[in-house]
Coordinates of C-alpha atoms in Angstrom, one line a residue:
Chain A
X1163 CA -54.8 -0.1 19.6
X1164 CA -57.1 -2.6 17.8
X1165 CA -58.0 -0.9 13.8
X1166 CA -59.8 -3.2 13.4
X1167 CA -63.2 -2.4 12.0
X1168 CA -66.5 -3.9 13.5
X1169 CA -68.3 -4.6 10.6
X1170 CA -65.6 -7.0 9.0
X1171 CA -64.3 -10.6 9.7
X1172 CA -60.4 -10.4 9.9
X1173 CA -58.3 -12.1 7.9
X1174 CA -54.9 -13.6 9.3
X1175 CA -51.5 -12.3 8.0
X1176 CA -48.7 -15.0 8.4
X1177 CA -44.9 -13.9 8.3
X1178 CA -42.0 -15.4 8.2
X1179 CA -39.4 -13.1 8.3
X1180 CA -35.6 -13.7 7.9
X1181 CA -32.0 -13.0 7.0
X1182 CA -32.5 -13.2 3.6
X1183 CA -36.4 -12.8 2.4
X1184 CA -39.8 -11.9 4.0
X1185 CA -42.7 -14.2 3.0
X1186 CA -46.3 -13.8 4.0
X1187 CA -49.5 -15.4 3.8
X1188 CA -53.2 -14.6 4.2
X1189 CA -55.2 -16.9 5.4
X1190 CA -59.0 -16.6 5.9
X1191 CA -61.0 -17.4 9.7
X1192 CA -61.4 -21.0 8.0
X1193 CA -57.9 -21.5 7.6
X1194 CA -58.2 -21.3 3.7
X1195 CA -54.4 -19.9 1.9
X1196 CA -56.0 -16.5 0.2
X1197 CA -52.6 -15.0 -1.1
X1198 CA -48.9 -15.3 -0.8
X1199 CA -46.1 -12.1 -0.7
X1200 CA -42.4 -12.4 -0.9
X1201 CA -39.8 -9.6 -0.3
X1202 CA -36.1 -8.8 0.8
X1203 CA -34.6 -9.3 4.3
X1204 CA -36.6 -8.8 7.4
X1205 CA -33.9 -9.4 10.6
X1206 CA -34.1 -6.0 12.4
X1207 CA -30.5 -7.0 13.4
X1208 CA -29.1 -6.2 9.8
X1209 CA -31.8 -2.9 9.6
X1210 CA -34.8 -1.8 11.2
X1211 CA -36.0 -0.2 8.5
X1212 CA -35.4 -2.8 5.8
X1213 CA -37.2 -5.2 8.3
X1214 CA -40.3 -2.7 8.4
X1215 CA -40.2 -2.7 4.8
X1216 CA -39.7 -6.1 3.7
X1217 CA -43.0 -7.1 6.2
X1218 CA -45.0 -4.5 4.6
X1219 CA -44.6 -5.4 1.3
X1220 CA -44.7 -8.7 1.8
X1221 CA -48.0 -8.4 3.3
X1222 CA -49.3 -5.9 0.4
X1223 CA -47.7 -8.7 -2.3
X1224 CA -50.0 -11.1 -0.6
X1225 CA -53.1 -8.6 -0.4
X1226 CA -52.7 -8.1 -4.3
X1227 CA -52.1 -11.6 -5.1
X1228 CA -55.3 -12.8 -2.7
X1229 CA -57.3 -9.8 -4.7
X1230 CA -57.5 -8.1 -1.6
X1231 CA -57.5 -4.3 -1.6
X1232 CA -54.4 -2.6 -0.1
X1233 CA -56.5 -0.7 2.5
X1234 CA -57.0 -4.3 4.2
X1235 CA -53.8 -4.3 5.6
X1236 CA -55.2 -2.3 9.0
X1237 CA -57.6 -5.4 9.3
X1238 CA -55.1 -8.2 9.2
X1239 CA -54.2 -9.5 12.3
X1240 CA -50.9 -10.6 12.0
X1241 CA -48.7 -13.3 13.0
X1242 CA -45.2 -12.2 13.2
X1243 CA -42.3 -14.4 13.3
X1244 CA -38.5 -12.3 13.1
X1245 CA -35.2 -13.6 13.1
X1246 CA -33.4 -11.6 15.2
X1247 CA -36.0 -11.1 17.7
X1248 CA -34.7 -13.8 20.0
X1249 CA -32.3 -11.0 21.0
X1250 CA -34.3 -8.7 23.4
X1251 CA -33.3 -5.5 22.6
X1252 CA -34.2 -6.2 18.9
X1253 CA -37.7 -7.7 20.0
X1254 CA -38.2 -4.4 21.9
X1255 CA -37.4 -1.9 19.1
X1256 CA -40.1 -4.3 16.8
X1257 CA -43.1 -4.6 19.4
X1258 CA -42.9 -0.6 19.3
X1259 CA -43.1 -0.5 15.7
X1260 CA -46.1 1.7 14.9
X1261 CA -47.1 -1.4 12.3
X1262 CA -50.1 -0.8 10.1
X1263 CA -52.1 -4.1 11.1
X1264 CA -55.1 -4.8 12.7
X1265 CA -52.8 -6.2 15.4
X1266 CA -49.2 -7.3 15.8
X1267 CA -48.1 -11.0 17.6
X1268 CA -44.4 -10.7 17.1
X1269 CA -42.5 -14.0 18.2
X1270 CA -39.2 -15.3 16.7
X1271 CA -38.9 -17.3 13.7
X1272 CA -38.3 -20.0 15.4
X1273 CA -41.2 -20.6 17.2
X1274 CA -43.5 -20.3 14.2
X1275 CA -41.1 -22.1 12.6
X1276 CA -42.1 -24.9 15.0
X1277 CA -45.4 -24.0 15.1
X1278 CA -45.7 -24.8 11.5
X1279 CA -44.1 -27.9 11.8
X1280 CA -46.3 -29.9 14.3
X1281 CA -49.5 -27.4 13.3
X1282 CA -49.4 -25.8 16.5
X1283 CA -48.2 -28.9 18.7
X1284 CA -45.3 -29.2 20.6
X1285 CA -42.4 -30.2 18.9
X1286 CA -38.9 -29.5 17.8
X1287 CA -36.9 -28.4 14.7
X1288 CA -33.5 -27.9 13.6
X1289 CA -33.0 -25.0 11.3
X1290 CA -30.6 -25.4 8.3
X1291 CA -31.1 -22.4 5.9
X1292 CA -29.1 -19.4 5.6
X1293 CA -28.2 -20.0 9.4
X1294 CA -29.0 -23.0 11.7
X1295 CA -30.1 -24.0 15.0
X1296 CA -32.3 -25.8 17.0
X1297 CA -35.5 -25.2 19.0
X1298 CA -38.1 -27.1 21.1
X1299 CA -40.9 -25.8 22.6
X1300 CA -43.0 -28.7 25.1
X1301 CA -45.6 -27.6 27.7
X1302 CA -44.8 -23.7 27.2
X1303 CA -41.4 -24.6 27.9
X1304 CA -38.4 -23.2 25.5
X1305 CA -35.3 -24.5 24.3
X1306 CA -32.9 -22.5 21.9
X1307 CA -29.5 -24.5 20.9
X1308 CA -26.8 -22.8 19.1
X1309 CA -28.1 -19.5 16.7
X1310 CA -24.8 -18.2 17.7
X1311 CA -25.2 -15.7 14.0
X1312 CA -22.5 -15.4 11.2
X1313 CA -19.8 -15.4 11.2
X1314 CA -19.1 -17.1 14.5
X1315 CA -21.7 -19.6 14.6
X1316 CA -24.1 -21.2 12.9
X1317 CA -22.1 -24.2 12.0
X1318 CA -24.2 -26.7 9.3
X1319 CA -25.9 -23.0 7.9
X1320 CA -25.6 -22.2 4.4
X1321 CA -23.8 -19.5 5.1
X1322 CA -21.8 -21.6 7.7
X1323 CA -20.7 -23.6 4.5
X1324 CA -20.6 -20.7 2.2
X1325 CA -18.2 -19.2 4.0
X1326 CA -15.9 -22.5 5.0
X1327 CA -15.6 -23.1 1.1
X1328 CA -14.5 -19.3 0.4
X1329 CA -11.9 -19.9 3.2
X1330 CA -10.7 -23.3 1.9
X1331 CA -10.7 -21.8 -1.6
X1332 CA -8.6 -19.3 -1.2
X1333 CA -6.2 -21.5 1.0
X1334 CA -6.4 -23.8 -1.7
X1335 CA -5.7 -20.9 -4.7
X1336 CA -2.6 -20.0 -2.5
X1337 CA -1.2 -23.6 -2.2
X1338 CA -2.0 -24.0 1.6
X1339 CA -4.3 -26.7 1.0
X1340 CA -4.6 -29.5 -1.8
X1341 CA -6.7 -28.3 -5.4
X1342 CA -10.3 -28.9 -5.1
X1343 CA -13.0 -29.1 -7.2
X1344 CA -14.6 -26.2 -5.5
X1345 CA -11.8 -24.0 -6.7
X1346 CA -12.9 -23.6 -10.3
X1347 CA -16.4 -24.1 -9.5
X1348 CA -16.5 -20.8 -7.3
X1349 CA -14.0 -19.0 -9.6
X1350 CA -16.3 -19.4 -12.5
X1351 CA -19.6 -19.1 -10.3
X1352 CA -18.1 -16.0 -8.8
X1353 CA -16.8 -14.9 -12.5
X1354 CA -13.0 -14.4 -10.9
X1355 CA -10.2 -15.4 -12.8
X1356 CA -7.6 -15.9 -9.7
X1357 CA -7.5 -15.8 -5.7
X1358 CA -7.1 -11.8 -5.7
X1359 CA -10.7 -11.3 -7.8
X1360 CA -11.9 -13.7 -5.4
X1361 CA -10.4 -11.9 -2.6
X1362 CA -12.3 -8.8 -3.8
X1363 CA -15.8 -10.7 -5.0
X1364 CA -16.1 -12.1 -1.4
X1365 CA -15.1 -8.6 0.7
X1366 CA -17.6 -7.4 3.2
X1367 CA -20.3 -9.7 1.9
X1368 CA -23.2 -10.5 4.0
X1369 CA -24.1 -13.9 5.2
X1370 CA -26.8 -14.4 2.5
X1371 CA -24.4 -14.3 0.0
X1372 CA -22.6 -16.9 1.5
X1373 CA -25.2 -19.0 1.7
X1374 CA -25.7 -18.7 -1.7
X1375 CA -22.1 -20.3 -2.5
X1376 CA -23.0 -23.4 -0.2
X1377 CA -24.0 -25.4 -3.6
X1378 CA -20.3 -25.6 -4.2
X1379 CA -19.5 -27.2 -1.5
X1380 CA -22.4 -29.7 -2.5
X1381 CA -21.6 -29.8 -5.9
X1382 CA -17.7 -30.9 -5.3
X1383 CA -19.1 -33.4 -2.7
X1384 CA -20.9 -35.4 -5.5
X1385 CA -18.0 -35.7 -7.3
X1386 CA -16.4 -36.9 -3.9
X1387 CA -14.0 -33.9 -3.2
X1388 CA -12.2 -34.3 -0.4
X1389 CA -12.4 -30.7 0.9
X1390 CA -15.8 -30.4 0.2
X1391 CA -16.8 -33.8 2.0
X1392 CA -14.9 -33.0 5.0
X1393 CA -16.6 -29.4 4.8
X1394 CA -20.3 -31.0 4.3
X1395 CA -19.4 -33.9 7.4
X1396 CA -18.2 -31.1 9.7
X1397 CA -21.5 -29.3 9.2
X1398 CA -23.7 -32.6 9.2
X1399 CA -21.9 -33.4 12.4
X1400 CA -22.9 -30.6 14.0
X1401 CA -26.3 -30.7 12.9
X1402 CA -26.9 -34.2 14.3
X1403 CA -25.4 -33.0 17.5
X1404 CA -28.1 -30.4 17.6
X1405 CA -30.9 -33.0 16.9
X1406 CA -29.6 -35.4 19.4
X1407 CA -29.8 -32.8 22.0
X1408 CA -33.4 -31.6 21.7
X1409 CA -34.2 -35.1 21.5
X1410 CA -33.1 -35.5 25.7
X1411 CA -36.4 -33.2 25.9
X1412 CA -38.4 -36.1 24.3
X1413 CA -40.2 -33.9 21.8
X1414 CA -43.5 -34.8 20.7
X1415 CA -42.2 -35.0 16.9
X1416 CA -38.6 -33.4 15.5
X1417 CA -38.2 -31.8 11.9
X1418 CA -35.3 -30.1 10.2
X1419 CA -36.3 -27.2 8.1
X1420 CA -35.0 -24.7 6.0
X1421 CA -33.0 -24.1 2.4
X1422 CA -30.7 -26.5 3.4
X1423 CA -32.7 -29.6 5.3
X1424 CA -33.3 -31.7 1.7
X1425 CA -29.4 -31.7 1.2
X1426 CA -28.6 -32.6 4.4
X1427 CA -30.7 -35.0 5.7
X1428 CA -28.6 -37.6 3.9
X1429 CA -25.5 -36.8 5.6
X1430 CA -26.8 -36.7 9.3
X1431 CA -26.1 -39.7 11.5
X1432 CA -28.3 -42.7 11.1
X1433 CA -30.0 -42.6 14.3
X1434 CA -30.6 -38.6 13.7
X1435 CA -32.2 -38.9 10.5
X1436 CA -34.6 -41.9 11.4
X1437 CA -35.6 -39.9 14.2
X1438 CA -36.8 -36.6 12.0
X1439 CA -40.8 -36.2 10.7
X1440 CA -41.9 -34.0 8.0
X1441 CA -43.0 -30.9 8.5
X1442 CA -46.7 -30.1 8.3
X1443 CA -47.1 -26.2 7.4
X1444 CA -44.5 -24.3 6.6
X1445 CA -43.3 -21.3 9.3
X1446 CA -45.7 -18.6 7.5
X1447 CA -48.6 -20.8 8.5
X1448 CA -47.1 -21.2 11.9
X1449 CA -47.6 -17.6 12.5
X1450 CA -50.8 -17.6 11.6
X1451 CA -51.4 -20.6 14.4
X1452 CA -49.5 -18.0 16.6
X1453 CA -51.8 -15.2 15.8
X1454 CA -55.1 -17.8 16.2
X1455 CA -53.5 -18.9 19.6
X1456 CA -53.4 -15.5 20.9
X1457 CA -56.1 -13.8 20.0
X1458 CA -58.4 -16.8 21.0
X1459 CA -56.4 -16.3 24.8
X1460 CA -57.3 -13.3 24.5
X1461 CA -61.4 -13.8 24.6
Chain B
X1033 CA -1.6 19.1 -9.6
X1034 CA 2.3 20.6 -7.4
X1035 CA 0.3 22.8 -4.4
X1036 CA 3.6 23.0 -2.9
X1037 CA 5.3 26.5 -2.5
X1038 CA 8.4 27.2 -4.3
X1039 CA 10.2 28.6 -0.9
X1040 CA 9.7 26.2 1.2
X1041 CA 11.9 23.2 2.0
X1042 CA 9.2 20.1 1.9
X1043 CA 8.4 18.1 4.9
X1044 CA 7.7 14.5 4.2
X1045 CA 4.5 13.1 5.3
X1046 CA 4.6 9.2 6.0
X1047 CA 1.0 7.7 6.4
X1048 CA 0.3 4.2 7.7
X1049 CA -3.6 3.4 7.5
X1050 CA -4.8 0.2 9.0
X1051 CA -8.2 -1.1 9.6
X1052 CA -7.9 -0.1 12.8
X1053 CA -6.2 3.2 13.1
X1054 CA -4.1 5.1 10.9
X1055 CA -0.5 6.7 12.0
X1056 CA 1.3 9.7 10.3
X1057 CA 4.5 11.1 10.7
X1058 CA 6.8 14.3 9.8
X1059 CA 9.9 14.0 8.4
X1060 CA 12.2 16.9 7.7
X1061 CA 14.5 15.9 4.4
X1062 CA 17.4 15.2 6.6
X1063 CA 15.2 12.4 7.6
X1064 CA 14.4 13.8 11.6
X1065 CA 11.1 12.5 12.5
X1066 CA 9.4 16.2 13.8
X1067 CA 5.5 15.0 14.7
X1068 CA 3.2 12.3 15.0
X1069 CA -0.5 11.7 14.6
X1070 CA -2.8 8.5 14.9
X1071 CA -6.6 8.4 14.1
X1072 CA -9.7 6.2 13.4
X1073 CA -9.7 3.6 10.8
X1074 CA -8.4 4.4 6.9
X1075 CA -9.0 0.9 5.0
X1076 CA -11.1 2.6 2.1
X1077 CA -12.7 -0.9 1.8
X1078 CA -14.3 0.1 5.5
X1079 CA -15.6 3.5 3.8
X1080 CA -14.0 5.8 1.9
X1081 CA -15.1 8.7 3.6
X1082 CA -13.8 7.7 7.0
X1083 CA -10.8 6.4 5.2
X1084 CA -10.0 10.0 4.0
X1085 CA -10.9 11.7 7.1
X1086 CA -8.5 9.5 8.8
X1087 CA -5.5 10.2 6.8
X1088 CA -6.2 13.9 6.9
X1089 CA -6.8 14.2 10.9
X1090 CA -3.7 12.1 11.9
X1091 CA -1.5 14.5 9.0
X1092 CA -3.3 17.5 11.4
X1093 CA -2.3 16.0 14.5
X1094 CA 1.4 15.4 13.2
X1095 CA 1.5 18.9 12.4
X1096 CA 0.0 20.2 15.5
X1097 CA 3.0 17.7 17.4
X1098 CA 5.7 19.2 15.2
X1099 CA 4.4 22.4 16.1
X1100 CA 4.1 23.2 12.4
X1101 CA 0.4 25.4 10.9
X1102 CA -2.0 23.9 9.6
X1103 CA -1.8 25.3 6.5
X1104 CA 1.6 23.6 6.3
X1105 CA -0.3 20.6 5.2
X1106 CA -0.7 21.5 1.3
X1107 CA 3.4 21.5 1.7
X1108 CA 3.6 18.0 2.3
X1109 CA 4.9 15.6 0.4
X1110 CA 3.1 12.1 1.3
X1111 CA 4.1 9.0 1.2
X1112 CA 0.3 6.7 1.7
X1113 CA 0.5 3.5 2.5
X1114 CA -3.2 1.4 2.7
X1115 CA -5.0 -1.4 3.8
X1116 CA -7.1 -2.7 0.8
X1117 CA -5.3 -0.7 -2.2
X1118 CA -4.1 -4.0 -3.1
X1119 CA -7.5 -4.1 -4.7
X1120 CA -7.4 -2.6 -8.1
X1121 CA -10.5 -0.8 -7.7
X1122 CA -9.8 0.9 -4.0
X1123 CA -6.8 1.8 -5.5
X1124 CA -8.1 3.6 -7.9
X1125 CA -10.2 5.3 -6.2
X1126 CA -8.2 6.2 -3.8
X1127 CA -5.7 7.5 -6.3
X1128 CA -8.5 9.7 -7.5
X1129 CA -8.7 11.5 -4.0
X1130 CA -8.3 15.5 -4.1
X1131 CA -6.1 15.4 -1.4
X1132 CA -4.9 18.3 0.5
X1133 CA -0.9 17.8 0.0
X1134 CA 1.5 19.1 -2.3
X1135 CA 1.9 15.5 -3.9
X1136 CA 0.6 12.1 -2.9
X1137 CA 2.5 8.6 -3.5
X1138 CA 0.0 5.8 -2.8
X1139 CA 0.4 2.1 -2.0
X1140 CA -0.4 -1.0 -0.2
X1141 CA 0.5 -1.2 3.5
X1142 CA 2.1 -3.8 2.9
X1143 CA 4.5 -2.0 1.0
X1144 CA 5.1 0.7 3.1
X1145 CA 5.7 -2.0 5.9
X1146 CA 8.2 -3.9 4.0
X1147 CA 10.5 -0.6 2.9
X1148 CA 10.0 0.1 6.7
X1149 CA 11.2 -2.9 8.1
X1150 CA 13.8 -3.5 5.8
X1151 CA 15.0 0.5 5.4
X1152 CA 13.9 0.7 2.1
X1153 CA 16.1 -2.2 0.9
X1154 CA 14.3 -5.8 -0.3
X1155 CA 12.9 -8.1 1.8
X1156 CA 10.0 -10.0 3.1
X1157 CA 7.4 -8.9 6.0
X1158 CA 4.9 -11.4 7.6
X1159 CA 2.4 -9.0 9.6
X1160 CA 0.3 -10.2 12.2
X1161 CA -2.2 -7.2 13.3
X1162 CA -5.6 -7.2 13.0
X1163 CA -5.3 -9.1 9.5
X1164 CA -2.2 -11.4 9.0
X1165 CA -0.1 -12.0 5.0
X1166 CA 2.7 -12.2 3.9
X1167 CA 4.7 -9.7 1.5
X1168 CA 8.0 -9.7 -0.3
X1169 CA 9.2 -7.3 -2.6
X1170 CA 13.0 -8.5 -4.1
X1171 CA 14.3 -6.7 -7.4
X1172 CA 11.0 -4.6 -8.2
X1173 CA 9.3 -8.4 -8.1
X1174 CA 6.4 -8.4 -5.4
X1175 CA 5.1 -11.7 -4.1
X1176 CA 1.6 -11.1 -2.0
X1177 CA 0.7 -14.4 0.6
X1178 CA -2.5 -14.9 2.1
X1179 CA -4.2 -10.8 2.5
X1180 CA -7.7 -12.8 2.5
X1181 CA -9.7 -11.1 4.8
X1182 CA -12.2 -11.2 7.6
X1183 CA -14.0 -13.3 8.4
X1184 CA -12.9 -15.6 5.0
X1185 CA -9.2 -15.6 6.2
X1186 CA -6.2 -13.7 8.0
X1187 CA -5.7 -16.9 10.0
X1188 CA -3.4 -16.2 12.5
X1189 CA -4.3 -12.4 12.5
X1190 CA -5.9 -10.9 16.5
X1191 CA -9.4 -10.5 14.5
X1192 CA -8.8 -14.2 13.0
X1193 CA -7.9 -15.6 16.8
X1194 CA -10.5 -13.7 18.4
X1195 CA -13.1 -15.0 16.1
X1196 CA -12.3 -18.7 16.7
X1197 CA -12.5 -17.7 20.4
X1198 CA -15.8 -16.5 20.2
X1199 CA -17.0 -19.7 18.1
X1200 CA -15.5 -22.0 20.6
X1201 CA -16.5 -20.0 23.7
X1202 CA -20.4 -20.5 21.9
X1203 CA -19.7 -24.1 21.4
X1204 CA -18.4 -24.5 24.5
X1205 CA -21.3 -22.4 26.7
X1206 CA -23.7 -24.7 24.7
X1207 CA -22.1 -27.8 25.8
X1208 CA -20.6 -28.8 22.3
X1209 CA -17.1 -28.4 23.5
X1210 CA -15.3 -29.1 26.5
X1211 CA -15.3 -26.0 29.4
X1212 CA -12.3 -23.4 28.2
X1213 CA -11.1 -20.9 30.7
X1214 CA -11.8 -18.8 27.6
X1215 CA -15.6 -18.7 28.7
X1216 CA -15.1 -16.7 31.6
X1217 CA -12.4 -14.4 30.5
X1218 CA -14.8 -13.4 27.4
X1219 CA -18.1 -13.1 29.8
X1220 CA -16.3 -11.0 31.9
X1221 CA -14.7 -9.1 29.4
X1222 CA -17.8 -8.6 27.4
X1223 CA -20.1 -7.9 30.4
X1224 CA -22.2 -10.7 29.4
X1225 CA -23.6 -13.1 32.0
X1226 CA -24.4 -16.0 29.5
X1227 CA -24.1 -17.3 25.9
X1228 CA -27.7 -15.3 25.1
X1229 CA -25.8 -12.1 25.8
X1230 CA -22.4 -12.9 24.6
X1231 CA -24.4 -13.6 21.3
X1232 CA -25.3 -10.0 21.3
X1233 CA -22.5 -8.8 22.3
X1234 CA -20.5 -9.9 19.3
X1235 CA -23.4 -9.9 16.8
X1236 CA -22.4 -8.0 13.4
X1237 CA -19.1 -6.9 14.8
X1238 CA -16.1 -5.5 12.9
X1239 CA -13.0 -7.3 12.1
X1240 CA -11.2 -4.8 14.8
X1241 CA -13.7 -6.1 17.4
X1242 CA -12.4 -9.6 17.3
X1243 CA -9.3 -8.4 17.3
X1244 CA -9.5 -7.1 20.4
X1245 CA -10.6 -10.2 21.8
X1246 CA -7.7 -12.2 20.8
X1247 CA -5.7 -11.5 24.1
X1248 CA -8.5 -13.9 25.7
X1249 CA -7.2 -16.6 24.0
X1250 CA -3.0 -15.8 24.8
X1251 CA -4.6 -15.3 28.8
X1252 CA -6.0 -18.6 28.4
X1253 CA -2.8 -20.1 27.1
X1254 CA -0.6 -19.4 29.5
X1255 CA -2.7 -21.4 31.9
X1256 CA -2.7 -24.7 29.0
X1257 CA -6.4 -24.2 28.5
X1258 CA -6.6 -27.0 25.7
X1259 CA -9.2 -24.9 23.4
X1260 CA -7.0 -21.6 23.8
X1261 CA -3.4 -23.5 22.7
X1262 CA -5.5 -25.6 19.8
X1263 CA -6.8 -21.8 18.6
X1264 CA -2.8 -20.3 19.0
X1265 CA -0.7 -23.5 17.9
X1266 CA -3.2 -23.5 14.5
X1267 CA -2.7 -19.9 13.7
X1268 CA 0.8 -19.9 14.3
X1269 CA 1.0 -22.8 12.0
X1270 CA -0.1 -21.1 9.3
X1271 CA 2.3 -18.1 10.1
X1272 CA 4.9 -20.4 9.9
X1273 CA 4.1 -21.6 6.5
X1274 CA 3.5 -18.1 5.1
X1275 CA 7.4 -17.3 6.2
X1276 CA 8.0 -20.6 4.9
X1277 CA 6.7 -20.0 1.4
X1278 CA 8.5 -16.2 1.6
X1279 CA 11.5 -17.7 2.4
X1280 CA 11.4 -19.3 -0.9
X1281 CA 11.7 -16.1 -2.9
X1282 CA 15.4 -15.9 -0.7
X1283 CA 14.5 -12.3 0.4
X1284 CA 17.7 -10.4 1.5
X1285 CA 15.5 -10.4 5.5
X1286 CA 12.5 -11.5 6.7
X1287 CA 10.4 -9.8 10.1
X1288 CA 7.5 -10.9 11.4
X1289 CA 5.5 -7.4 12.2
X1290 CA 2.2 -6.0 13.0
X1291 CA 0.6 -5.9 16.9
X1292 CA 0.8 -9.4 17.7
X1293 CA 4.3 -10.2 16.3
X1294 CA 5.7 -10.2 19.9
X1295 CA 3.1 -12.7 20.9
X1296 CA 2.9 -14.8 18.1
X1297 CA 6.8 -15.3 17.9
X1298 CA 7.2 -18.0 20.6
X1299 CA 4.9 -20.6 19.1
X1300 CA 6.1 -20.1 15.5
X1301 CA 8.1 -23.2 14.3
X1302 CA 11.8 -23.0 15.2
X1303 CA 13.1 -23.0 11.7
X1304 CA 11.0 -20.1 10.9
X1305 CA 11.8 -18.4 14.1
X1306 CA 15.2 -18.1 13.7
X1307 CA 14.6 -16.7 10.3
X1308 CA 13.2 -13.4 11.4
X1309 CA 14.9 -10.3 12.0
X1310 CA 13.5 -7.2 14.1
X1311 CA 12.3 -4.3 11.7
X1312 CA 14.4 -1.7 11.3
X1313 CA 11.6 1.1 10.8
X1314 CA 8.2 1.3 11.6
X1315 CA 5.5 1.2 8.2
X1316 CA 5.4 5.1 8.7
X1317 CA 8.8 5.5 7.8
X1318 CA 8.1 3.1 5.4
X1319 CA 5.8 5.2 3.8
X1320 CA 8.5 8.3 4.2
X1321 CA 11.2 6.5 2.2
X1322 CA 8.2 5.8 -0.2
X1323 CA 7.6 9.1 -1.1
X1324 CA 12.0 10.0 -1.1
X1325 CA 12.1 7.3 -3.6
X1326 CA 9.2 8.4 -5.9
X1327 CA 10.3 12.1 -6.1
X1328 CA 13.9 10.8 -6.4
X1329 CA 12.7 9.0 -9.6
X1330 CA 10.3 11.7 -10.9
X1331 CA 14.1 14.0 -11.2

């Protein structure tokens, strides 16, 4: 079902869609950054309809901030990279999305992630941002380690440490574990003025606003908390487990992306951190090296 | 707002609503227990219109098992006991309900459970269901312990042990913890043949889910998996202290309650073990002597 019109060159949409925002780019055939979109959550796991959303407004952000017209948006063809999608049943409800693009490469997140990072080399990454995990793609083949979701996995996540300060808080508030800095810190953050508000502020909320109280944990840990060190070491452990392990499939080059990766590269083991590179592109670009990778198999 | 007829002798309602499920019962005033009912889940935190619903349908069903009409129902006089009313504003709303009975006495669960267990005397109730806390109400003074949450706390509680058995299991599938005869019991029981589809499986499930996965972790138990007695021995540790801490308010009895009490019991500390006392009444009555005690006051 190619929209695509004859008469004009395409232009490549990028996204990068995840638990907590949707960001797009446009890029032109020379590879040229035209416009950038952001918007609100795009894993189809937590709404297929929000996800549908969020991508299309992302995309028509980035169409009105390249000075594109809106009517563009059936000549993109897209790049698609989903959280979520890694599940097949989700990656089968999006493919049948009716979408309004030129065309539609859908892939997870993941692999534009590391797309992005090596500029469409093999490689690894390990994923520290709202959740975590690690991923390696070398010679076509995949490797997906941990992205167990909240809240039983995704240990080293913001979320993941989000969620272990709430818990230790509210131990903490009820005497089960010693005071800790992160105690007032998320009372005041969280404007509660004892365990029960807390107990209410932190009911049924998603893993995104978890993630959002992981700067407590990293705030205490400056001032050498105890609770929050052993919180941030726990996670860091994991973490460097994960790299260590996509490191047996001798990657080309390793990175570790996402919200979290500045504040925890210093806590990762020595050998770990040595071993990580900088990322190149960030993950929108990657799908747009996914979309140029396809549609030149394609010819 | 009295619906209630002035020829009729009232019936007593006694509602217990859980996260789970919710239980009436139908008390004549000599105290003869004349129906039951149970139904879906009534925490309002869960939704208030299923909430409602639930309370309504397992009053109806009561009836129906008394063999008492419908209509009967606006003759009641219900004693509510809830999940979540300990927050102010559930209460409230709650409170606000148009309810179909001739007068309505709301409170916690917790409540209810303790004037249940102890026959509407003092005394202090550890529950371990679905959530886990401690409770103890002695000379009109309440003392609430723990009531967190999911997935923030309840240690101890079947969602709170099924939980860390699904984390574990992950680890433990992806090589990050040693093999637990969990794995197999969960993959079986989940109709998952790896961790892929065991991710999906328990992706973005309710707190009553994981509860239902906590007998994988007693099953493993029994035959010393390590990772299975590590999950039970911490949970019941933290039973223990909640007693503990109870026991300092010197309640008149103490009973462990709630759908894993009976499990739980043998790996609580001795001390504490030798504490507890069997509940007289089930949280149903509970909520029965709840309602006698409030219209006894209101003469």
């Amino acid at each position: 079902m190619k929209k695509e019109s004859k008469d004009n060159t395409p232009f490549y949409l990028g996204i990068d869609g995840g638990g907590s925002k949707c960001k797009a780019v446009i890029v032109d055939v020379s590879g040229k950054v035209l416009g950038t979109g952001i918007s609100g959550p795009a894993n189809p796991l937590h709404g297929y309809e929000q996800a549908i959303n969020s991508i299309v407004d992302s995309a028509k952000q980035a169409l009105l901030d390249a000075a594109l017209p809106i009517q563009k948006i059936s000549q993109l063809v897209a790049g698609v990279g989903l959280a979520g999608v890694n599940l097949p049943s989700l990656f089968n409800m999006m493919a049948q999305w009716q979408h309004p693009f030129a065309n539609m490469y859908l892939t997870t997140d993941l692999h534009i992630a590391c797309l992005g990072a090596h500029n469409g080399n093999d490689g690894a990454i390990v994923i520290a941002g709202t959740g975590s995990c690690g991923y390696s793609r070398i010679k076509g083949s995949t490797n997906i380690v941990g992205a167990h979701g909240f809240p039983q996995g995704d240990k080293g996540s913001g979320a993941w440490l989000g969620l272990q300060a709430v818990k230790r808080v509210l131990l903490s508030l009820d005497g089960f574990e010693q005071t800790s800095q992160m105690n007032n810190i998320m009372l005041q953050q969280l404007n509660c003025r004892n365990a029960l508000e807390l107990v209410e502020a932190v009911a049924k909320q998603p893993a995104s606003f978890f993630a959002r109280q992981a700067f407590v944990v990293f705030q205490a840990a400056r001032n050498k908390d105890p609770l929050a060190l052993d919180i941030i070491r726990d996670g860091a452990h994991y973490i460097s487990n994960v790299t260590r392990r996509l490191l047996l499939d001798q990657p080309p080059a390793i990175s570790l992306i996402g919200g979290l990766a500045s504040k925890l590269t210093d806590w990762l083991d020595q050998d770990v951190r040595l071993s990580l590179r900088p990322p190149e592109q960030l993950p929108e670009i990657g799908a747009v090296i996914y979309a140029k990778q396809k549609t030149k198999n394609k010819k």
